[in-house]
Amino acid sequence: MKILVTGGLGFIGSHTVVELQNKGFEVVIIDDLSNSSQEVLGRITSITGKEPVFEKMDLREKGKVTDFFKRHQDVQGVIHFAASKAVGESVDMPLHYYENNINTLVYILQELTQKEKVGFIFSSSCTVYGQADTMPITEDAPVKPAESPYGNTKQIGEEIIRDTCKVTSGLNAISLRYFNPMGAHPSAAIGELPIGVPQNLVPFITQTGVGLREQLSVFGDDYPTSDGTCIRDYIHVVDLAKAHVVALERLLEGKNKENYEVFNVGTGTGSTVLEVIKSFEKVSGKKLNYKIVDRRAGDITTAYADTTRANNILGWKAESTLDEAMKSAWDWELKVRNK
Ligand code: UD1
């Protein structure tokens, strides 16, 4: 069965391609290489023994999207990762975010509505909940006004898919709302490779540990949490990748109850920033150089998932602990830096 994975050379995309191939799916990747490298193709192949088909393409070019689906009429499922994802950058370049995250989604859906039957998985984010009023966060928690154009593209994206599914019986879609992905494949052949200074906590920690950054700034220790630092739900990227495969199989096997569904993908456990640092120190045996600084604008205090829906309906559960995910992130950092 042929599956298109857009953004398939990126962090979550590449791990998902591996899990799809492990399950026997035939994968075609579209990626514009704006935040990834073609080298990843060989790395995926080194894990699975099968080279996925790769087409370098900018999905903003509508004609090329149409042409792709003409050439690959046997595509039965699409997992759509390709998008820009830096919150701060989205504030400075809103139109780039709307064009890159929304136009491309519309172009793909326009092609999919021509098909008799197709499954579609969308990369959404727990950012749609903002600071939720109760923890853990269920899928029924209200969607709060977006804090950034990036967050808005995820909210609008979900609405576009829901509205399209309402009038397209052959289109079956699932939005997966990710919590905080981290870690790398156990082979250390693929992982997270942020361009420039990492904005996210875990790559900043591992880069500091390896000596690439001098010091981690911990953004605030005066939040109303056990140790004063923010709480997030950190999920191993391999667990997250597997959630995509399970969700896709649900659609392809026609097991979905509605033709548009939403699932949280997290572990259900919250960890503070200091707990994440402790986990790093434990698995690496290194002391991390960090200091407490002011809060970061726009940060929420606490976010962790209620995973009941994904556990019961998808039959999926995150398996890795924070330490296991951290160990894989550290192994990957060491490998990338030839340490
Ligand atoms: C961020 C985005 C979110 C996006 C996600 C994608 C913001 C406000 N949110 O989530 O919309 O979906 O990335 O990956 O940008 N921290 C530090 N020092 C650092 C970096 C982070 O203390 O150098 C802290 C943060 O304050 C936060 C936690 O670590 O409490 C996690 O931060 P991060 O990895 O940036 O993820 P989110 O903010 O949860």
Tab-separated table of C-alpha atoms and ligand atoms in Angstrom:
chain	number	residue	atom	x	y	z
A	1	MET	CA	0.000	0.000	0.000
A	2	LYS	CA	1.469	3.325	-1.086
A	3	ILE	CA	1.628	6.166	1.448
A	4	LEU	CA	2.752	9.737	0.776
A	5	VAL	CA	4.676	11.314	3.644
A	6	THR	CA	5.197	15.049	3.200
A	7	GLY	CA	8.083	16.394	5.255
A	8	GLY	CA	9.280	12.804	5.468
A	9	LEU	CA	12.935	13.768	5.880
A	10	GLY	CA	12.260	15.917	8.950
A	11	PHE	CA	12.457	14.934	12.597
A	12	ILE	CA	9.062	13.299	13.184
A	13	GLY	CA	8.570	12.499	9.497
A	14	SER	CA	11.725	10.396	9.174
A	15	HIS	CA	10.886	8.339	12.266
A	16	THR	CA	7.389	7.764	10.904
A	17	VAL	CA	8.742	6.634	7.522
A	18	VAL	CA	10.812	4.006	9.361
A	19	GLU	CA	7.778	2.706	11.269
A	20	LEU	CA	5.667	2.653	8.076
A	21	GLN	CA	8.327	0.685	6.205
A	22	ASN	CA	8.680	-1.701	9.144
A	23	LYS	CA	4.962	-2.406	8.766
A	24	GLY	CA	5.348	-3.137	5.055
A	25	PHE	CA	3.984	0.117	3.623
A	26	GLU	CA	5.498	1.515	0.432
A	27	VAL	CA	6.539	5.092	1.172
A	28	VAL	CA	6.916	8.090	-1.118
A	29	ILE	CA	8.438	11.171	0.508
A	30	ILE	CA	7.953	14.762	-0.568
A	31	ASP	CA	10.237	17.254	1.154
A	32	ASP	CA	11.561	20.673	0.126
A	33	LEU	CA	14.715	20.237	2.261
A	34	SER	CA	14.084	23.659	3.857
A	35	ASN	CA	14.661	22.210	7.317
A	36	SER	CA	16.067	18.772	6.528
A	37	SER	CA	18.784	17.071	4.543
A	38	GLN	CA	18.684	14.532	1.736
A	39	GLU	CA	21.256	12.543	3.709
A	40	VAL	CA	18.384	11.369	5.907
A	41	LEU	CA	17.157	9.214	3.012
A	42	GLY	CA	20.242	7.014	3.243
A	43	ARG	CA	19.949	6.923	7.019
A	44	ILE	CA	16.354	5.701	6.809
A	45	THR	CA	17.483	3.075	4.307
A	46	SER	CA	20.269	1.958	6.668
A	47	ILE	CA	17.631	1.194	9.322
A	48	THR	CA	14.926	-0.424	7.200
A	49	GLY	CA	16.923	-1.838	4.294
A	50	LYS	CA	14.470	-0.219	1.872
A	51	GLU	CA	15.008	3.121	0.173
A	52	PRO	CA	11.813	5.181	0.103
A	53	VAL	CA	10.997	7.029	-3.115
A	54	PHE	CA	11.909	10.706	-2.685
A	55	GLU	CA	10.717	13.751	-4.617
A	56	LYS	CA	12.126	17.160	-3.738
A	57	MET	CA	9.177	19.471	-4.069
A	58	ASP	CA	7.823	22.723	-2.711
A	59	LEU	CA	4.153	22.032	-2.010
A	60	ARG	CA	3.325	25.708	-2.509
A	61	GLU	CA	3.609	24.987	-6.229
A	62	LYS	CA	0.065	23.823	-6.826
A	63	GLY	CA	0.716	22.547	-10.348
A	64	LYS	CA	3.409	20.231	-9.047
A	65	VAL	CA	1.088	18.860	-6.365
A	66	THR	CA	-1.539	18.082	-9.004
A	67	ASP	CA	1.088	16.495	-11.207
A	68	PHE	CA	2.348	14.343	-8.315
A	69	PHE	CA	-1.093	12.856	-7.651
A	70	LYS	CA	-1.559	12.206	-11.415
A	71	ARG	CA	1.678	10.235	-11.417
A	72	HIS	CA	0.896	8.412	-8.154
A	73	GLN	CA	-2.775	7.529	-8.469
A	74	ASP	CA	-2.276	4.526	-6.214
A	75	VAL	CA	-1.555	6.631	-3.113
A	76	GLN	CA	-3.991	5.396	-0.468
A	77	GLY	CA	-2.885	7.458	2.484
A	78	VAL	CA	-1.137	10.743	3.190
A	79	ILE	CA	0.678	11.777	6.352
A	80	HIS	CA	1.200	15.518	6.149
A	81	PHE	CA	4.119	16.764	8.240
A	82	ALA	CA	5.516	19.395	5.873
A	83	ALA	CA	5.135	22.766	7.594
A	84	SER	CA	7.104	25.552	9.231
A	85	LYS	CA	7.179	25.231	13.008
A	86	ALA	CA	9.146	27.978	14.728
A	87	VAL	CA	6.857	30.020	16.961
A	88	GLY	CA	9.028	33.179	17.110
A	89	GLU	CA	9.704	33.163	13.369
A	90	SER	CA	5.978	32.872	12.696
A	91	VAL	CA	5.382	36.138	14.573
A	92	ASP	CA	7.919	37.888	12.325
A	93	MET	CA	6.794	36.205	9.082
A	94	PRO	CA	3.061	35.509	9.378
A	95	LEU	CA	2.355	35.356	5.654
A	96	HIS	CA	5.150	32.868	5.111
A	97	TYR	CA	3.521	30.651	7.752
A	98	TYR	CA	0.028	31.008	6.305
A	99	GLU	CA	1.288	30.289	2.799
A	100	ASN	CA	3.520	27.395	3.766
A	101	ASN	CA	1.209	25.725	6.283
A	102	ILE	CA	-2.247	26.563	4.928
A	103	ASN	CA	-1.954	26.849	1.129
A	104	THR	CA	-0.104	23.550	0.925
A	105	LEU	CA	-2.751	21.820	3.045
A	106	VAL	CA	-5.502	23.145	0.771
A	107	TYR	CA	-3.674	22.011	-2.381
A	108	ILE	CA	-3.237	18.488	-1.026
A	109	LEU	CA	-6.849	18.235	0.149
A	110	GLN	CA	-8.057	19.451	-3.246
A	111	GLU	CA	-6.328	16.459	-4.801
A	112	LEU	CA	-7.549	14.035	-2.142
A	113	THR	CA	-11.191	15.038	-2.612
A	114	GLN	CA	-10.892	13.690	-6.176
A	115	LYS	CA	-10.124	10.224	-4.866
A	116	GLU	CA	-12.683	7.543	-4.157
A	117	LYS	CA	-11.181	6.664	-0.776
A	118	VAL	CA	-8.144	7.999	1.024
A	119	GLY	CA	-6.783	8.375	4.562
A	120	PHE	CA	-5.190	11.616	5.763
A	121	ILE	CA	-3.208	12.256	8.953
A	122	PHE	CA	-2.491	15.844	10.004
A	123	SER	CA	0.311	17.007	12.323
A	124	SER	CA	-1.432	19.158	14.870
A	125	SER	CA	-0.216	20.349	18.240
A	126	CYS	CA	-1.286	20.668	21.850
A	127	THR	CA	-0.642	24.362	21.254
A	128	VAL	CA	-4.300	24.529	20.111
A	129	TYR	CA	-5.366	24.232	23.781
A	130	GLY	CA	-3.285	27.205	24.983
A	131	GLN	CA	-3.232	27.183	28.789
A	132	ALA	CA	-5.990	24.658	29.370
A	133	ASP	CA	-8.124	25.164	32.477
A	134	THR	CA	-7.804	21.592	33.741
A	135	MET	CA	-5.127	18.910	33.631
A	136	PRO	CA	-4.676	16.436	32.092
A	137	ILE	CA	-5.938	17.887	28.814
A	138	THR	CA	-8.656	15.926	27.026
A	139	GLU	CA	-9.538	16.378	23.369
A	140	ASP	CA	-12.746	18.085	24.496
A	141	ALA	CA	-10.853	20.944	26.147
A	142	PRO	CA	-11.702	24.178	24.337
A	143	VAL	CA	-9.419	25.442	21.610
A	144	LYS	CA	-8.094	28.785	22.878
A	145	PRO	CA	-7.221	31.807	20.693
A	146	ALA	CA	-3.834	31.076	19.158
A	147	GLU	CA	-0.779	32.792	20.681
A	148	SER	CA	1.127	32.903	17.390
A	149	PRO	CA	0.599	32.599	13.627
A	150	TYR	CA	2.200	29.139	13.896
A	151	GLY	CA	-0.397	28.021	16.448
A	152	ASN	CA	-3.102	29.605	14.337
A	153	THR	CA	-2.061	27.550	11.291
A	154	LYS	CA	-2.650	24.380	13.332
A	155	GLN	CA	-6.108	25.547	14.461
A	156	ILE	CA	-7.110	26.716	10.979
A	157	GLY	CA	-5.634	23.548	9.479
A	158	GLU	CA	-7.822	21.388	11.704
A	159	GLU	CA	-10.908	23.434	10.751
A	160	ILE	CA	-10.150	23.159	7.046
A	161	ILE	CA	-9.885	19.381	7.329
A	162	ARG	CA	-13.053	19.085	9.410
A	163	ASP	CA	-15.068	21.231	6.980
A	164	THR	CA	-13.725	19.281	3.998
A	165	CYS	CA	-14.481	15.910	5.573
A	166	LYS	CA	-18.097	17.003	6.182
A	167	VAL	CA	-18.726	17.167	2.450
A	168	THR	CA	-16.311	14.469	1.212
A	169	SER	CA	-17.361	10.951	2.083
A	170	GLY	CA	-14.249	9.318	0.624
A	171	LEU	CA	-11.909	11.414	2.759
A	172	ASN	CA	-11.136	10.023	6.202
A	173	ALA	CA	-8.875	12.155	8.360
A	174	ILE	CA	-7.291	12.247	11.777
A	175	SER	CA	-5.547	15.182	13.449
A	176	LEU	CA	-2.908	14.131	15.945
A	177	ARG	CA	-2.255	16.769	18.592
A	178	TYR	CA	1.352	16.227	19.619
A	179	PHE	CA	2.650	17.186	23.012
A	180	ASN	CA	6.472	17.620	23.234
A	181	PRO	CA	8.348	15.204	20.956
A	182	MET	CA	11.953	14.392	21.870
A	183	GLY	CA	14.537	11.659	21.433
A	184	ALA	CA	15.801	9.741	18.441
A	185	HIS	CA	15.715	6.322	16.828
A	186	PRO	CA	17.556	3.703	18.978
A	187	SER	CA	19.978	3.127	16.079
A	188	ALA	CA	21.072	6.789	16.421
A	189	ALA	CA	20.919	6.906	12.607
A	190	ILE	CA	18.157	9.560	12.604
A	191	GLY	CA	17.169	12.217	15.147
A	192	GLU	CA	16.480	15.897	15.649
A	193	LEU	CA	18.824	18.309	13.862
A	194	PRO	CA	17.707	21.881	14.501
A	195	ILE	CA	19.262	24.481	12.230
A	196	GLY	CA	21.072	27.159	14.267
A	197	VAL	CA	20.391	27.692	17.948
A	198	PRO	CA	17.735	25.248	19.182
A	199	GLN	CA	14.522	26.830	20.468
A	200	ASN	CA	13.273	23.638	22.109
A	201	LEU	CA	14.443	22.383	25.467
A	202	VAL	CA	15.823	18.918	24.751
A	203	PRO	CA	18.117	19.722	21.792
A	204	PHE	CA	19.377	22.738	23.747
A	205	ILE	CA	20.202	20.455	26.675
A	206	THR	CA	22.030	17.849	24.590
A	207	GLN	CA	23.932	20.528	22.628
A	208	THR	CA	24.998	22.103	25.933
A	209	GLY	CA	26.015	18.684	27.239
A	210	VAL	CA	28.186	18.052	24.198
A	211	GLY	CA	29.842	21.478	24.480
A	212	LEU	CA	28.207	23.177	21.509
A	213	ARG	CA	26.349	25.658	23.747
A	214	GLU	CA	27.824	27.108	26.889
A	215	GLN	CA	24.810	27.218	29.145
A	216	LEU	CA	21.121	26.394	29.155
A	217	SER	CA	18.792	29.177	30.256
A	218	VAL	CA	15.872	27.837	32.264
A	219	PHE	CA	12.982	30.177	31.551
A	220	GLY	CA	11.543	30.971	34.971
A	221	ASP	CA	11.381	29.146	38.298
A	222	ASP	CA	8.485	31.087	39.784
A	223	TYR	CA	5.630	29.180	38.152
A	224	PRO	CA	3.039	27.547	40.414
A	225	THR	CA	4.520	24.033	40.017
A	226	SER	CA	6.400	21.691	42.390
A	227	ASP	CA	9.826	23.221	41.639
A	228	GLY	CA	8.691	26.454	39.991
A	229	THR	CA	9.557	25.442	36.398
A	230	CYS	CA	7.063	24.722	33.625
A	231	ILE	CA	5.545	21.299	33.107
A	232	ARG	CA	5.304	19.584	29.712
A	233	ASP	CA	4.509	16.104	28.420
A	234	TYR	CA	7.664	14.819	26.686
A	235	ILE	CA	7.030	11.944	24.297
A	236	HIS	CA	9.613	9.735	22.613
A	237	VAL	CA	9.547	10.413	18.874
A	238	VAL	CA	9.422	6.664	18.119
A	239	ASP	CA	6.229	6.343	20.192
A	240	LEU	CA	4.844	9.348	18.347
A	241	ALA	CA	5.812	7.839	14.978
A	242	LYS	CA	4.003	4.607	15.886
A	243	ALA	CA	0.866	6.599	16.728
A	244	HIS	CA	0.808	7.806	13.111
A	245	VAL	CA	0.959	4.281	11.754
A	246	VAL	CA	-1.827	3.083	14.059
A	247	ALA	CA	-3.996	6.086	13.156
A	248	LEU	CA	-3.431	5.528	9.446
A	249	GLU	CA	-4.251	1.826	9.732
A	250	ARG	CA	-7.495	2.742	11.496
A	251	LEU	CA	-8.500	4.825	8.465
A	252	LEU	CA	-7.314	2.347	5.853
A	253	GLU	CA	-9.154	-0.495	7.571
A	254	GLY	CA	-12.309	1.625	7.844
A	255	LYS	CA	-12.414	1.320	11.622
A	256	ASN	CA	-12.979	5.021	12.232
A	257	LYS	CA	-16.331	6.043	13.711
A	258	GLU	CA	-16.403	9.510	12.114
A	259	ASN	CA	-14.631	10.616	8.968
A	260	TYR	CA	-12.775	13.262	10.983
A	261	GLU	CA	-11.288	12.427	14.368
A	262	VAL	CA	-8.844	14.079	16.782
A	263	PHE	CA	-6.427	12.414	19.204
A	264	ASN	CA	-3.946	13.682	21.755
A	265	VAL	CA	-0.536	12.072	21.455
A	266	GLY	CA	1.421	12.318	24.680
A	267	THR	CA	2.493	10.116	27.555
A	268	GLY	CA	0.011	11.439	30.099
A	269	THR	CA	2.838	12.401	32.461
A	270	GLY	CA	4.081	15.926	33.042
A	271	SER	CA	7.727	16.737	33.801
A	272	THR	CA	9.224	20.018	34.961
A	273	VAL	CA	12.206	21.585	33.212
A	274	LEU	CA	14.397	20.696	36.211
A	275	GLU	CA	13.222	17.074	36.036
A	276	VAL	CA	14.199	16.976	32.372
A	277	ILE	CA	17.642	18.338	33.280
A	278	LYS	CA	17.987	15.693	36.016
A	279	SER	CA	17.083	12.996	33.519
A	280	PHE	CA	19.839	14.271	31.206
A	281	GLU	CA	22.377	14.259	34.049
A	282	LYS	CA	21.371	10.732	34.980
A	283	VAL	CA	21.595	9.150	31.525
A	284	SER	CA	24.704	11.072	30.431
A	285	GLY	CA	26.592	11.034	33.720
A	286	LYS	CA	27.376	14.722	33.071
A	287	LYS	CA	26.507	17.832	35.060
A	288	LEU	CA	24.587	20.308	32.950
A	289	ASN	CA	25.587	23.954	33.050
A	290	TYR	CA	22.351	25.895	33.445
A	291	LYS	CA	21.038	29.046	35.040
A	292	ILE	CA	17.588	30.290	35.906
A	293	VAL	CA	16.564	33.350	33.908
A	294	ASP	CA	13.306	35.282	33.385
A	295	ARG	CA	10.205	33.651	32.026
A	296	ARG	CA	9.931	33.337	28.232
A	297	ALA	CA	7.076	35.366	26.749
A	298	GLY	CA	4.140	33.214	25.685
A	299	ASP	CA	5.050	30.145	27.762
A	300	ILE	CA	2.189	28.399	29.514
A	301	THR	CA	2.663	26.892	32.963
A	302	THR	CA	1.497	23.334	32.483
A	303	ALA	CA	0.450	21.054	29.635
A	304	TYR	CA	0.136	17.285	29.718
A	305	ALA	CA	-2.187	14.970	27.894
A	306	ASP	CA	-5.108	12.863	28.879
A	307	THR	CA	-4.351	9.933	26.586
A	308	THR	CA	-7.477	7.893	27.348
A	309	ARG	CA	-8.938	8.405	23.883
A	310	ALA	CA	-5.786	7.319	22.056
A	311	ASN	CA	-5.284	4.400	24.479
A	312	ASN	CA	-8.843	3.088	24.179
A	313	ILE	CA	-9.801	3.919	20.624
A	314	LEU	CA	-6.487	3.730	18.764
A	315	GLY	CA	-5.161	1.018	21.059
A	316	TRP	CA	-1.894	2.971	21.226
A	317	LYS	CA	0.118	3.869	24.291
A	318	ALA	CA	3.465	5.614	24.727
A	319	GLU	CA	5.955	3.010	25.941
A	320	SER	CA	9.195	4.886	26.623
A	321	THR	CA	10.076	6.677	29.836
A	322	LEU	CA	11.594	10.146	29.955
A	323	ASP	CA	14.992	8.599	30.754
A	324	GLU	CA	14.790	6.257	27.765
A	325	ALA	CA	13.828	9.104	25.448
A	326	MET	CA	16.613	11.260	26.918
A	327	LYS	CA	19.177	8.483	26.477
A	328	SER	CA	18.252	8.192	22.796
A	329	ALA	CA	18.506	11.995	22.366
A	330	TRP	CA	21.955	11.934	24.000
A	331	ASP	CA	23.198	8.965	21.940
A	332	TRP	CA	22.096	10.799	18.803
A	333	GLU	CA	23.823	14.041	19.831
A	334	LEU	CA	27.066	12.131	20.501
A	335	LYS	CA	26.834	10.371	17.157
A	336	VAL	CA	26.141	13.555	15.202
A	337	ARG	CA	29.089	15.339	16.838
A	338	ASN	CA	31.359	12.294	16.369
A	339	LYS	CA	31.932	11.997	20.121
B	1	UD1	C1	7.056	25.009	21.727
B	1	UD1	C2	6.042	25.960	21.193
B	1	UD1	C3	4.847	25.182	20.703
B	1	UD1	C4	5.278	24.233	19.604
B	1	UD1	C5	6.413	23.361	20.094
B	1	UD1	C6	6.996	22.642	18.896
B	1	UD1	C7	6.363	28.068	22.399
B	1	UD1	C8	5.819	28.982	23.434
B	1	UD1	N1	5.696	26.926	22.210
B	1	UD1	O1	6.459	24.276	22.810
B	1	UD1	O2	3.864	26.044	20.199
B	1	UD1	O3	4.198	23.425	19.216
B	1	UD1	O4	7.455	24.141	20.698
B	1	UD1	O5	8.069	21.864	19.278
B	1	UD1	O6	7.345	28.359	21.761
B	1	UD1	N2	12.768	25.909	28.016
B	1	UD1	C9	13.811	26.421	28.770
B	1	UD1	N3	14.967	26.782	28.126
B	1	UD1	C10	15.122	26.647	26.774
B	1	UD1	C11	14.055	26.110	26.006
B	1	UD1	C12	12.896	25.753	26.674
B	1	UD1	O7	13.700	26.571	29.985
B	1	UD1	O8	16.187	27.020	26.258
B	1	UD1	C13	11.536	25.495	28.694
B	1	UD1	C14	10.307	26.255	28.225
B	1	UD1	O9	10.105	27.400	29.008
B	1	UD1	C15	9.230	25.206	28.435
B	1	UD1	C16	9.937	23.869	28.219
B	1	UD1	O10	11.319	24.148	28.379
B	1	UD1	O11	8.777	25.234	29.746
B	1	UD1	C17	9.699	23.285	26.838
B	1	UD1	O12	9.976	24.284	25.865
B	1	UD1	P1	9.972	23.971	24.304
B	1	UD1	O13	10.816	22.793	24.020
B	1	UD1	O14	10.287	25.246	23.584
B	1	UD1	O15	8.471	23.504	23.998
B	1	UD1	P2	7.084	24.271	24.241
B	1	UD1	O16	7.284	25.656	24.698
B	1	UD1	O17	6.256	23.398	25.090
